[in-house]
Structures are given as C-alpha cells and as structure tokens.
Coordinates of C-alpha atoms in Angstrom, one line a residue:
Chain A
X1 CA 0.0 0.0 0.0
X2 CA 2.1 2.9 -1.2
X3 CA -0.6 5.6 -1.1
X4 CA -0.5 7.7 2.1
X5 CA -3.5 9.4 3.7
X6 CA -2.4 12.8 4.5
X7 CA -4.3 14.9 7.0
X8 CA -4.9 18.6 6.2
X9 CA -6.2 21.1 8.7
X10 CA -7.5 24.6 8.2
X11 CA -5.9 27.0 10.6
X12 CA -6.8 30.6 11.2
X13 CA -3.8 32.8 11.8
X14 CA -4.6 33.1 15.4
X15 CA -2.3 33.1 18.4
X16 CA -2.1 29.6 20.0
X17 CA -4.0 27.8 17.4
X18 CA -1.2 25.5 16.4
X19 CA -0.6 24.6 20.0
X20 CA -4.2 23.6 20.4
X21 CA -4.0 21.4 17.4
X22 CA -0.9 19.6 18.4
X23 CA -2.1 19.3 22.0
X24 CA -5.3 17.6 20.7
X25 CA -3.2 15.1 18.6
X26 CA -0.8 14.5 21.5
X27 CA -3.6 13.7 23.9
X28 CA -5.0 11.2 21.4
X29 CA -1.6 9.6 21.2
X30 CA -1.2 10.4 17.6
X31 CA 2.3 10.9 16.3
X32 CA 3.3 13.2 13.6
X33 CA 5.8 11.8 11.1
X34 CA 6.0 14.8 8.8
X35 CA 4.2 18.1 8.3
X36 CA 4.2 21.3 6.4
X37 CA 2.3 24.5 6.6
X38 CA 1.1 26.5 3.6
X39 CA 0.2 30.0 4.6
X40 CA -1.9 32.9 3.2
X41 CA -2.5 36.2 4.8
X42 CA -5.5 35.1 6.8
X43 CA -5.1 31.4 7.3
X44 CA -2.8 28.4 6.9
X45 CA -3.2 24.8 5.9
X46 CA -1.3 22.3 7.9
X47 CA -0.7 19.1 6.0
X48 CA 0.7 16.2 8.0
X49 CA 1.4 12.5 7.9
X50 CA 0.3 10.9 11.1
X51 CA 0.3 7.5 12.8
X52 CA -3.4 7.0 12.5
X53 CA -5.0 9.4 10.0
X54 CA -8.6 8.2 10.4
X55 CA -8.5 8.5 14.2
X56 CA -6.7 11.8 13.9
X57 CA -9.5 13.1 11.6
X58 CA -12.2 11.9 14.1
X59 CA -10.4 13.6 17.0
X60 CA -10.0 16.9 15.2
X61 CA -13.5 17.0 13.7
X62 CA -14.8 16.5 17.3
X63 CA -12.7 19.5 18.4
X64 CA -14.2 21.6 15.6
X65 CA -11.4 21.7 13.1
X66 CA -12.0 21.7 9.4
X67 CA -10.1 18.6 8.3
X68 CA -9.6 16.7 5.1
X69 CA -7.8 13.5 4.1
X70 CA -6.1 13.3 0.7
X71 CA -3.8 10.9 -1.1
X72 CA -0.1 11.6 -1.4
X73 CA 2.9 9.4 -1.8
X74 CA 6.3 9.3 -0.1
X75 CA 9.3 8.9 -2.3
X76 CA 12.7 7.9 -1.0
X77 CA 15.8 8.9 -2.9
X78 CA 19.5 8.9 -2.2
X79 CA 20.7 11.9 -0.4
X80 CA 23.0 12.9 -3.3
X81 CA 23.2 16.0 -5.5
X82 CA 21.1 15.6 -8.7
X83 CA 18.8 12.8 -7.4
X84 CA 15.7 15.0 -7.1
X85 CA 16.1 16.5 -10.5
X86 CA 16.2 13.0 -12.0
X87 CA 12.8 12.2 -10.5
X88 CA 11.3 15.6 -11.5
X89 CA 12.6 15.0 -15.0
X90 CA 10.5 11.9 -15.1
X91 CA 7.5 13.8 -14.0
X92 CA 7.8 16.5 -16.6
X93 CA 8.4 14.0 -19.4
X94 CA 5.1 12.4 -18.4
X95 CA 3.2 15.6 -18.0
X96 CA 2.8 15.3 -14.3
X97 CA 2.4 18.4 -12.2
X98 CA 3.4 18.6 -8.6
X99 CA 0.9 20.5 -6.6
X100 CA 3.1 20.7 -3.5
X101 CA 5.7 18.7 -1.8
X102 CA 7.8 18.7 1.4
X103 CA 10.9 16.8 2.3
X104 CA 13.7 16.3 4.7
X105 CA 17.1 14.5 4.2
X106 CA 19.2 13.0 6.9
X107 CA 21.9 10.3 6.6
X108 CA 21.8 8.3 3.3
X109 CA 18.2 9.1 2.3
X110 CA 15.8 11.9 1.6
X111 CA 12.1 11.3 2.1
X112 CA 9.8 13.4 0.0
X113 CA 6.0 13.7 0.4
X114 CA 4.5 14.5 -3.0
X115 CA 1.1 15.6 -4.1
X116 CA 1.0 15.2 -7.9
X117 CA -2.0 16.0 -10.1
X118 CA -2.1 12.5 -11.5
X119 CA -1.4 10.1 -8.6
X120 CA -1.8 6.8 -10.5
X121 CA 0.4 7.9 -13.4
X122 CA 2.9 9.1 -11.0
X123 CA 3.1 5.8 -9.1
X124 CA 3.4 3.9 -12.3
X125 CA 6.2 6.1 -13.6
X126 CA 8.2 5.8 -10.4
X127 CA 7.7 2.0 -10.2
X128 CA 8.7 1.6 -13.9
X129 CA 11.9 3.4 -13.0
X130 CA 12.5 1.3 -9.9
X131 CA 12.2 4.3 -7.5
X132 CA 11.4 3.6 -3.9
X133 CA 8.0 4.5 -2.8
X134 CA 7.6 4.1 1.0
X135 CA 4.3 2.4 2.0
X136 CA 1.9 3.9 4.5
X137 CA 2.8 1.6 7.4
X138 CA 6.4 2.5 7.0
X139 CA 5.9 6.3 6.8
X140 CA 3.3 6.6 9.5
X141 CA 5.8 5.1 12.0
X142 CA 9.0 6.8 10.8
Chain B
X1 CA -30.5 83.0 -0.1
X2 CA -33.8 81.4 -0.9
X3 CA -34.5 79.8 -4.3
X4 CA -38.3 79.6 -4.1
X5 CA -39.6 81.9 -1.5
X6 CA -43.2 81.3 -2.5
X7 CA -43.0 77.7 -1.3
X8 CA -40.1 77.6 1.1
X9 CA -41.5 80.5 3.2
X10 CA -45.2 79.8 2.7
X11 CA -47.5 80.2 5.7
X12 CA -48.3 76.9 7.4
X13 CA -52.1 77.2 6.7
X14 CA -51.6 77.7 3.0
X15 CA -49.0 74.9 2.9
X16 CA -51.6 72.7 4.6
X17 CA -54.1 73.4 1.8
X18 CA -51.6 72.7 -0.9
X19 CA -50.5 69.5 0.8
X20 CA -54.1 68.3 1.2
X21 CA -54.8 69.0 -2.5
X22 CA -51.6 67.3 -3.7
X23 CA -52.2 64.4 -1.4
X24 CA -55.7 63.9 -2.9
X25 CA -54.3 64.0 -6.4
X26 CA -51.6 61.5 -5.5
X27 CA -54.0 59.0 -3.9
X28 CA -56.3 59.2 -6.9
X29 CA -53.3 58.6 -9.2
X30 CA -52.0 55.6 -7.4
X31 CA -55.5 54.1 -6.9
X32 CA -56.1 54.5 -10.6
X33 CA -52.7 53.4 -11.9
X34 CA -51.0 51.1 -9.4
X35 CA -52.6 47.7 -8.8
X36 CA -50.4 47.3 -5.8
X37 CA -51.8 50.4 -4.0
X38 CA -55.4 49.8 -5.1
X39 CA -55.2 46.3 -3.6
X40 CA -53.6 47.7 -0.4
X41 CA -56.3 50.4 0.0
X42 CA -59.1 47.9 -0.8
X43 CA -57.7 45.7 2.0
X44 CA -58.2 48.6 4.4
X45 CA -61.6 49.3 2.9
X46 CA -60.7 52.8 1.8
X47 CA -61.1 54.6 -1.4
X48 CA -59.6 57.9 -2.6
X49 CA -62.8 59.7 -1.3
X50 CA -61.7 58.9 2.2
X51 CA -58.6 61.0 1.8
X52 CA -59.4 64.7 1.8
X53 CA -56.8 66.4 4.0
X54 CA -53.4 65.8 5.5
X55 CA -55.1 64.6 8.7
X56 CA -56.5 61.6 6.7
X57 CA -53.0 60.4 5.9
X58 CA -53.0 58.0 8.9
X59 CA -55.8 56.0 7.1
X60 CA -53.4 55.1 4.3
X61 CA -51.4 51.9 4.2
X62 CA -47.6 51.9 4.8
X63 CA -45.1 51.0 2.2
X64 CA -41.9 49.2 3.0
X65 CA -38.7 48.3 1.1
X66 CA -39.8 44.7 0.7
X67 CA -42.9 45.9 -1.2
X68 CA -40.6 47.3 -3.8
X69 CA -38.6 44.1 -4.0
X70 CA -41.7 42.0 -4.2
X71 CA -43.0 44.1 -7.1
X72 CA -39.6 44.3 -8.8
X73 CA -38.9 46.0 -11.1
X74 CA -41.8 48.4 -12.0
X75 CA -44.7 47.2 -9.9
X76 CA -45.1 50.4 -7.9
X77 CA -45.0 52.7 -10.9
X78 CA -48.1 54.9 -11.4
X79 CA -47.1 56.1 -14.8
X80 CA -46.9 54.2 -18.1
X81 CA -43.4 53.4 -19.2
X82 CA -43.9 55.8 -22.1
X83 CA -44.0 58.6 -19.6
X84 CA -40.9 57.3 -17.6
X85 CA -37.7 59.1 -18.7
X86 CA -35.2 57.9 -16.1
X87 CA -34.6 54.8 -13.9
X88 CA -32.5 54.7 -10.8
X89 CA -31.9 51.8 -8.4
X90 CA -30.5 51.1 -5.0
X91 CA -30.0 48.0 -2.8
X92 CA -32.9 45.9 -1.7
X93 CA -32.9 43.7 1.3
X94 CA -31.7 40.7 -0.7
X95 CA -30.2 40.1 -4.1
X96 CA -32.7 42.3 -6.1
X97 CA -32.3 46.0 -6.2
X98 CA -35.2 48.4 -5.7
X99 CA -36.0 50.5 -8.7
X100 CA -37.4 54.1 -9.0
X101 CA -38.9 55.6 -12.2
X102 CA -39.1 59.3 -12.9
X103 CA -41.3 61.2 -15.4
X104 CA -40.1 64.4 -16.9
X105 CA -42.0 66.3 -14.3
X106 CA -40.4 64.3 -11.6
X107 CA -36.9 65.2 -12.8
X108 CA -38.0 68.8 -12.8
X109 CA -39.2 68.5 -9.2
X110 CA -36.0 66.8 -8.3
X111 CA -33.8 69.5 -9.7
X112 CA -36.1 72.1 -8.1
X113 CA -35.5 70.7 -4.6
X114 CA -31.8 70.5 -5.2
X115 CA -31.8 74.1 -6.5
X116 CA -33.4 75.0 -3.1
X117 CA -30.7 73.0 -1.3
X118 CA -27.8 74.6 -3.0
X119 CA -29.2 78.1 -2.8
X120 CA -29.8 77.6 0.9
X121 CA -26.1 76.9 1.2
X122 CA -25.4 80.2 -0.5
X123 CA -24.4 78.9 -3.9
X124 CA -25.4 80.4 -7.3
X125 CA -24.5 80.6 -10.9
X126 CA -20.9 81.8 -10.4
X127 CA -20.1 78.6 -8.5
X128 CA -18.1 75.7 -9.8
X129 CA -19.5 72.4 -8.6
X130 CA -17.3 69.4 -8.1
X131 CA -19.7 66.5 -7.9
X132 CA -18.0 63.4 -6.5
X133 CA -21.1 61.4 -5.8
X134 CA -21.3 58.2 -7.9
X135 CA -22.9 58.8 -11.3
X136 CA -25.1 55.9 -12.5
X137 CA -27.9 54.0 -10.9
X138 CA -27.1 55.6 -7.6
X139 CA -29.2 58.8 -7.3
X140 CA -26.4 60.9 -5.8
X141 CA -24.4 61.9 -8.9
X142 CA -27.1 62.7 -11.4
X143 CA -29.4 64.2 -8.7
X144 CA -26.9 66.7 -7.5
X145 CA -25.8 67.4 -11.1
X146 CA -29.3 68.5 -12.1
X147 CA -29.7 70.8 -9.2
X148 CA -26.3 72.5 -9.8
X149 CA -27.2 73.0 -13.5
X150 CA -30.6 74.4 -12.5
X151 CA -29.0 77.2 -10.4
X152 CA -26.8 77.9 -13.4
X153 CA -23.5 76.8 -11.8
X154 CA -20.7 75.2 -13.8
X155 CA -20.7 71.5 -13.1
X156 CA -17.8 69.0 -13.0
X157 CA -19.3 65.5 -13.2
X158 CA -16.2 63.9 -11.7
X159 CA -18.0 61.0 -10.0
X160 CA -16.1 58.8 -7.6
X161 CA -12.6 57.4 -7.5
X162 CA -9.1 58.5 -8.5
X163 CA -8.7 60.9 -5.6
X164 CA -5.4 62.5 -6.7
X165 CA -6.8 63.4 -10.1
X166 CA -9.9 64.8 -8.4
X167 CA -7.8 67.1 -6.4
X168 CA -5.7 68.1 -9.4
X169 CA -8.9 69.1 -11.3
X170 CA -10.3 70.8 -8.2
X171 CA -7.2 73.1 -8.1
X172 CA -7.0 73.6 -11.9
X173 CA -10.7 74.3 -12.4
X174 CA -11.0 76.3 -9.2
X175 CA -13.9 74.3 -7.8
X176 CA -15.8 76.3 -5.2
X177 CA -18.4 73.6 -4.1
X178 CA -17.9 70.0 -3.2
X179 CA -20.7 67.3 -3.2
X180 CA -19.9 63.8 -2.0
X181 CA -20.3 61.5 1.0
X182 CA -18.9 63.0 4.3
X183 CA -16.4 60.2 4.7
X184 CA -15.0 60.9 1.2
X185 CA -14.8 64.6 2.0
X186 CA -12.6 63.7 5.0
X187 CA -10.5 61.4 2.8
X188 CA -10.1 64.1 0.2
X189 CA -9.1 66.6 2.9
X190 CA -6.4 64.2 4.1
X191 CA -5.1 63.6 0.6
X192 CA -5.1 67.4 -0.1
X193 CA -3.0 67.8 3.0
X194 CA -0.5 65.1 1.9
X195 CA -0.3 66.7 -1.5
X196 CA 0.3 70.1 0.1
X197 CA -2.1 71.9 -2.2
X198 CA -4.5 73.3 0.3
X199 CA -3.5 76.9 -0.6
X200 CA -4.5 76.3 -4.3
X201 CA -8.0 75.3 -3.4
X202 CA -10.9 77.7 -3.9
X203 CA -13.5 75.5 -2.1
X204 CA -15.9 77.4 0.2
X205 CA -19.0 75.2 0.5
X206 CA -19.8 71.5 0.6
X207 CA -23.0 69.4 0.5
X208 CA -22.7 66.0 2.0
X209 CA -25.0 63.0 2.3
X210 CA -25.8 59.4 1.4
X211 CA -24.6 58.2 4.7
X212 CA -25.0 59.2 8.4
X213 CA -22.6 61.6 9.8
X214 CA -22.1 63.4 13.1
X215 CA -21.7 67.0 14.1
X216 CA -18.2 66.2 15.1
X217 CA -17.5 65.1 11.5
X218 CA -19.1 68.4 10.3
X219 CA -16.7 70.4 12.4
X220 CA -13.7 68.3 11.2
X221 CA -14.7 68.7 7.5
X222 CA -15.2 72.4 7.9
X223 CA -11.9 72.9 9.6
X224 CA -9.8 70.7 7.4
X225 CA -11.3 72.0 4.1
X226 CA -12.0 75.5 5.2
X227 CA -15.6 75.3 4.0
X228 CA -19.1 75.3 5.3
X229 CA -20.5 71.8 5.3
X230 CA -24.2 71.2 4.7
X231 CA -26.4 68.2 5.0
X232 CA -28.5 66.7 2.2
X233 CA -30.9 64.0 3.0
X234 CA -32.8 61.7 0.6
X235 CA -33.5 58.2 -0.5
X236 CA -34.1 56.6 -3.8
X237 CA -37.6 55.3 -2.9
X238 CA -38.8 58.8 -2.1
X239 CA -36.8 60.7 -4.8
X240 CA -33.1 60.8 -4.1
X241 CA -31.0 63.5 -2.4
X242 CA -32.8 66.8 -1.7
X243 CA -35.8 65.5 0.2
X244 CA -34.5 67.7 3.0
X245 CA -31.7 70.2 3.3
X246 CA -29.7 72.4 5.7
X247 CA -30.1 76.2 5.6
X248 CA -27.3 78.5 6.6
X249 CA -28.3 77.9 10.3
X250 CA -27.0 74.3 9.8
X251 CA -29.4 73.3 12.5
X252 CA -31.7 70.5 11.2
X253 CA -32.8 69.8 7.6
X254 CA -35.8 71.6 6.1
X255 CA -38.1 69.0 4.5
X256 CA -39.6 70.1 1.2
X257 CA -43.1 69.8 2.5
X258 CA -44.8 70.9 -0.7
X259 CA -43.4 67.6 -2.2
X260 CA -43.1 65.2 0.7
X261 CA -45.3 64.9 3.9
X262 CA -43.3 63.6 6.8
X263 CA -44.6 61.6 9.8
X264 CA -42.8 60.2 12.8
X265 CA -44.1 56.9 14.0
X266 CA -43.3 54.4 16.7
X267 CA -41.7 51.5 14.7
X268 CA -43.3 48.9 17.0
X269 CA -46.9 50.2 17.3
X270 CA -46.8 52.1 13.9
X271 CA -48.7 54.9 15.6
X272 CA -47.6 58.5 15.3
X273 CA -45.4 59.6 18.3
X274 CA -46.1 62.8 20.2
X275 CA -44.8 65.9 18.5
X276 CA -41.1 66.4 19.0
X277 CA -40.4 62.8 20.0
X278 CA -37.9 60.5 18.3
X279 CA -39.3 57.8 16.1
X280 CA -39.2 56.4 12.5
X281 CA -39.4 58.8 9.7
X282 CA -42.2 58.1 7.2
X283 CA -42.7 60.0 3.9
X284 CA -45.6 60.3 1.5
X285 CA -44.7 61.8 -1.8
X286 CA -47.4 64.3 -3.0
X287 CA -45.9 65.7 -6.2
X288 CA -44.5 62.6 -7.9
X289 CA -45.9 60.9 -11.0
X290 CA -43.5 58.0 -11.8
X291 CA -43.4 56.3 -8.5
X292 CA -45.4 58.0 -5.8
X293 CA -45.1 56.2 -2.4
X294 CA -47.7 56.3 0.4
X295 CA -46.3 56.4 3.9
X296 CA -42.9 55.0 3.0
X297 CA -41.1 53.7 6.1
X298 CA -37.5 55.0 5.8
X299 CA -36.4 53.0 9.0
X300 CA -34.4 56.1 9.8
X301 CA -34.8 57.4 13.3
X302 CA -35.1 61.1 14.0
X303 CA -37.4 63.8 15.3
X304 CA -39.2 66.8 13.7
X305 CA -38.7 70.4 14.9
X306 CA -41.6 72.7 14.3
X307 CA -40.2 75.8 15.9
X308 CA -39.7 78.6 13.3
X309 CA -36.2 78.7 11.8
X310 CA -34.4 82.1 11.9
X311 CA -33.7 81.6 8.1
X312 CA -37.3 82.4 7.4
X313 CA -38.3 79.1 5.8
X314 CA -41.5 77.7 7.1
X315 CA -40.7 74.0 6.2
X316 CA -40.4 71.7 9.2
X317 CA -36.9 70.6 10.1
X318 CA -35.7 67.0 10.8
X319 CA -32.7 66.5 13.0
X320 CA -29.7 64.4 11.9
X321 CA -30.5 60.7 11.6
X322 CA -30.0 59.2 15.0
X323 CA -30.0 55.5 14.0
X324 CA -32.0 52.8 12.2
X325 CA -35.0 50.8 13.2
X326 CA -33.8 47.9 11.0
X327 CA -30.3 46.3 10.5
X328 CA -29.4 48.2 7.3
X329 CA -25.8 49.4 7.2
X330 CA -24.6 52.3 5.1
X331 CA -21.0 51.5 4.1
X332 CA -19.1 54.0 1.9
X333 CA -22.6 55.4 1.0
X334 CA -23.9 52.0 -0.1
X335 CA -26.9 50.4 1.6
X336 CA -26.0 46.9 2.9
X337 CA -28.4 44.4 4.6
X338 CA -27.0 41.4 6.4
X339 CA -29.7 39.4 4.7
X340 CA -28.1 40.2 1.3
X341 CA -24.8 38.8 2.6
X342 CA -26.5 35.7 3.9
X343 CA -28.3 35.0 0.6
X344 CA -24.9 35.1 -1.2
X345 CA -23.2 32.8 1.3
X346 CA -26.0 30.2 0.9
X347 CA -25.1 29.9 -2.7
X348 CA -21.7 28.4 -1.7
X349 CA -22.0 24.9 -0.2
X350 CA -18.3 25.1 1.0
X351 CA -19.1 27.6 3.7
X352 CA -21.5 27.5 6.6
X353 CA -24.2 30.2 6.8
X354 CA -22.5 31.3 10.0
X355 CA -21.0 34.7 9.3
X356 CA -20.2 38.0 11.0
X357 CA -19.9 41.5 9.5
X358 CA -17.3 43.9 10.9
X359 CA -17.6 47.6 10.0
X360 CA -15.2 50.3 11.1
X361 CA -13.8 53.6 9.9
X362 CA -10.1 53.8 9.4
X363 CA -8.5 57.0 8.0
X364 CA -12.0 58.2 7.2
X365 CA -12.8 55.3 5.0
X366 CA -15.3 52.6 6.0
X367 CA -13.8 49.1 6.3
X368 CA -16.0 46.2 5.6
X369 CA -15.0 42.7 6.6
X370 CA -17.0 39.5 6.5
X371 CA -15.9 36.4 8.4
X372 CA -17.5 33.2 7.2
X373 CA -16.9 29.7 8.5
X374 CA -15.5 26.9 6.4
X375 CA -17.6 23.8 6.5
X376 CA -15.5 21.0 8.2
X377 CA -16.3 18.5 5.4
X378 CA -15.8 20.9 2.5
X379 CA -12.2 21.9 3.3
X380 CA -9.4 21.0 0.8
X381 CA -5.7 20.5 1.3
X382 CA -5.1 22.6 -1.7
X383 CA -4.3 26.2 -0.8
X384 CA -5.1 27.7 -4.2
X385 CA -8.5 26.0 -4.2
X386 CA -9.3 27.6 -0.8
X387 CA -8.0 31.0 -2.0
X388 CA -10.1 30.6 -5.2
X389 CA -13.2 29.9 -3.1
X390 CA -12.6 33.0 -1.1
X391 CA -12.1 35.0 -4.3
X392 CA -15.3 33.6 -5.9
X393 CA -17.4 34.5 -2.8
X394 CA -15.9 38.0 -2.6
X395 CA -16.7 38.5 -6.3
X396 CA -20.2 37.4 -5.9
X397 CA -20.7 39.6 -2.8
X398 CA -19.3 42.6 -4.6
X399 CA -21.7 42.1 -7.5
X400 CA -24.8 41.7 -5.2
X401 CA -23.9 44.4 -2.7
X402 CA -22.3 46.9 -5.0
X403 CA -19.4 47.2 -2.6
X404 CA -16.4 44.9 -2.1
X405 CA -15.9 43.3 1.3
X406 CA -12.7 41.8 2.7
X407 CA -13.7 38.2 3.1
X408 CA -12.0 36.1 5.8
X409 CA -12.6 32.3 5.9
X410 CA -12.6 31.2 9.5
X411 CA -12.6 27.8 11.3
X412 CA -15.9 26.0 12.0
X413 CA -17.7 27.0 15.1
X414 CA -15.4 30.0 15.6
X415 CA -18.2 32.5 15.1
X416 CA -20.2 33.1 18.3
X417 CA -23.6 31.5 18.3
X418 CA -26.4 33.4 20.1
X419 CA -29.7 32.0 21.3
X420 CA -32.6 33.8 19.7
X421 CA -31.9 36.4 17.0
X422 CA -28.3 36.1 15.9
X423 CA -26.2 39.1 16.0
X424 CA -24.4 39.3 12.6
X425 CA -22.9 42.8 12.8
X426 CA -20.2 44.6 14.7
X427 CA -20.2 48.3 13.7
X428 CA -17.4 50.2 15.5
X429 CA -18.0 53.4 13.6
X430 CA -19.5 56.3 15.5
X431 CA -21.8 57.7 12.8
X432 CA -24.9 58.5 14.7

C-alpha cells in the first residue's frame, strides 16, 4: 500500500491555534511523522502524515477543526546532488504536475511527500523506473 | 439666499391646503394606476374619497422596502413606461435592487429641490460644482448634477474614485463647491494635506449626504477643508437627495413639505409619536408621477422640529439621523443588509451560513470585513483551491452588494452563536 492518507487542517492565523491542534493530537496519542504549513495572509493549511490518519481526523473534527484527508505518496531517494532533478525530470516527461511537496534529508536518504495532479500515473512512472515509494505503514511510524 | 420663496416660506395654513390638495391627487393617481396600491387600499376598505386632508394620511397603508422588492422592477410605478424618462436603483434587502422611475415632471421636481438645497447653502451661478457622488444607478451623482445645473452653476461631473486626479482638477478648475459623502470629504481633505495643495483650493462650500454623519464630522470637515458643510438627505424610494436640506443655520434639515409629507411613528406600534419625539421617519410623496409612495417607512430614526427657523423658511426641520429601526448598514454610501450577505453565502456549499460582518472607519474610510466559517467537510488540502473559493465568494458579494468586502474564511464554530436572533454585525463606527 504505497498511497498515504495525508491529513490537512484549516488553521486561522490566530495566536495559540497551532498549540491547540498539536495538543489535541498528542492527547489522542497520535504521532506526527512529517508536516508542512502553507500560509496565506489570513489562514494556513497544515498538512501532515500521522500515525493514524482516520483516528486523527475523528479527533480533530470532534474538536471543531476543518479537516480533510487526501492521497499523497512518499518517495525515498538517495541523499545525493542531482537525485531530485532526475525524478522531477520523469514527471515533466510524463506531463505530471506537482501541486506541492515537502521533504527532509538525513543520513543516506531523503524522504519526499509529493502531491501530484495524477497520482496513478505518478506511481506507475516511479515504479517503472524502480524508484522507492515508501508504503503507509512505514511512513506513519517513521 | 432662498431659491423659491413662494413655497419655502409659505404660511403653514396655506401649505396645509396645498399638501391636502396634492395628497388627494396622489391618492387618486396611485389608486387608478397602481394595482399594488389599489389592492392595499381595498384591504383597508378605503377609497380615494376617504382622503381629503393631511389629517387623513393615517388611514393610508404603509409602504416598506420589501414591497418594492416583491414588485420588482416596475410594480409600484403609477405612470406608463412611455412617460418614464429615467430609472435609478439602490440595494434591496436581498439580491434584487429596488427601482425608481421618474417622469419628466419628476426630474424637474428633483432639480427644483436640489436648487433649493444649493441656494440655501449660499451657492449660485458663479459657483463651480465638483460632484464626487457616484454617477449611474445611484441617485447621488445625477441628482446633485441636475440641481447644480438648475441654479446655473458650472458642473464638473467627476463621479467617484481617482482621488489625486480629483484634487488636481479641483485646483486647476477652481472648484468652489464639493458634493460627496462626508467620509469621502474627509479622505479628500487628508489627501489634499498630503499633496500640500490646500493653498491652491478655492472651495468654500460642501454638500454631503448618502450616509449618516455626526456634528463632530461636520466640524472636522469644515476645519480641514476651510468650508461650510451642509447636510443633504434623501432616499431613492422617495426621490433621491434633496428630500430635506440644511439652511445657513446648519441646524436641522428643512423638509420640502410641498413635495413630501413627513410623519414620525413608533416603529413597533406604527402609531404617530407625540410631536417632537424621536421615532421612525415616514414619507408620503405628494408631487410625484412616476413612482409616488404612500407612507414609505424609511427606517431612519429622527425627530421633527416645528419651531420657526431664523432663516425664514416655514418648512419643518428634521434632525440628523439618530439611528436605524432595522439592521441596514450604510457602508461608503452603499446600503447593505445582512440578509443580502446571507443570501450570497447560501449559494456556496463550501461555507456554513455562519458569518459576522465587521464595519469600522479607518482613516475616514469605511472598512467592511466579513468572516465566514469553512464547513468542516468541504475543506481542501489545496491552498489555491481555498483561496479561489474566497475569491469567488468575494466577487459574488461585490456584485450583489455593490461594494467589495474583505472576506475572511474562519474555522468551523469560531463565530459566536447566540440564542434567539443572531447578531451578525459589529459596527465600530460612531456615525450616529
């Protein structure tokens, strides 16, 4: 299962709101593996990969957050110069657009969460080129 | 100076006779030509014969804004379209505007009352009028325009917007009179100060209206622009600007009583209040052909002053508007009803119908912000999609309201719920 359920939360730019969100997740024993925040002048969208996305959604909805689950994938590449550009080259060849991504590299590997416009095509291209896509169980317990 | 001494200074008894005779003609006209009014009068079991003098006015049915909306667009007209030469419109309580139609005689009446207004402010044919009310469906621009032409002044139909260019022309053309909303006058004053051109101005008089303003604002406008600032009052449903006007005393607005009969009622019981008490202002037009209105409830709260005015005019004076008996907001001169906002938001399934309107005045300009809750289930991880939603709602609000709000999407349940009638508005301006 190499599709990851990413949890996105609508956050007003309001003092303490991020603390409230992470507190709610912490109290529900939900772990964050990765996250990113996209901001506009009035609000932000926090996108995250968590240990139990469905439970996390339930908890946050109960707390009154606007939440959505969406499909992303996690690509693992070598932590080397030029590796990312090779993958992106495959995407542009196949007409795949990246809506957003976030990444972090440490040690030998870099892990990249990608939200492409055509998820199925994207997975196929990566598999055809023997790229490593981490599956959900792996990512959610990084 | 007095434009039409015969009417403006007429004895109260003679005025009463003229009002009664014009009222009879108006009632006959609407009964014969407007199915809406005929039905309303039939419901009250009255016919035109029951209305003989001003005292019979209380027998007549009231008219409210929703009557105009329900009979959109021309249902309240009492003249055939072949006689209508002009249409104007202003906001209704929901998506549809309310429409007013004018015959040639009505336009003549309108310019007459504005000629009275401008003359009362000491203006005449050697003045140069800078008219910065909006031209178009809004009655302000074309209304003031016709009055200024009528007194023979030179008219600059500058309309709204492009403040620096306005000031440039004001100095180049030597404008002596300014007509606009009071908040725009203050904004102009500030910009003039910034541009450092106050010495080049020849302004000496201003006529301001279309939104409520205080005596404190009058003082500020007078000091900053070095002019005398006069009130004009009016509303599209009744005629437009010029229904009542300040004289040189600047103490209350004389109502053109040969054209409009005022009443003050208790908005709850709908009964007339005792003379001199504050209540809702009601107008019956007695000299209009296109769209006469019987007992139109303005929802504006004020009182009438019957004491003689030192200026010599015998027309009753109304004090500055002290508030509203409904929830209408006037933002940058545009009438806005919370129900209009609500009807637009209901078109968008992505947001909840929970909203709150914030109005304030910053640097003499009204700010208008609407907070609306995202629906928990309609939220997307895609930032541009959320921003696009916000843009689409703003655009739709702008087109329905005629004024662009700043829209802010907020989290579910973040807008305070109230038991009973929800409070949808926070107005921090001190305009009354």
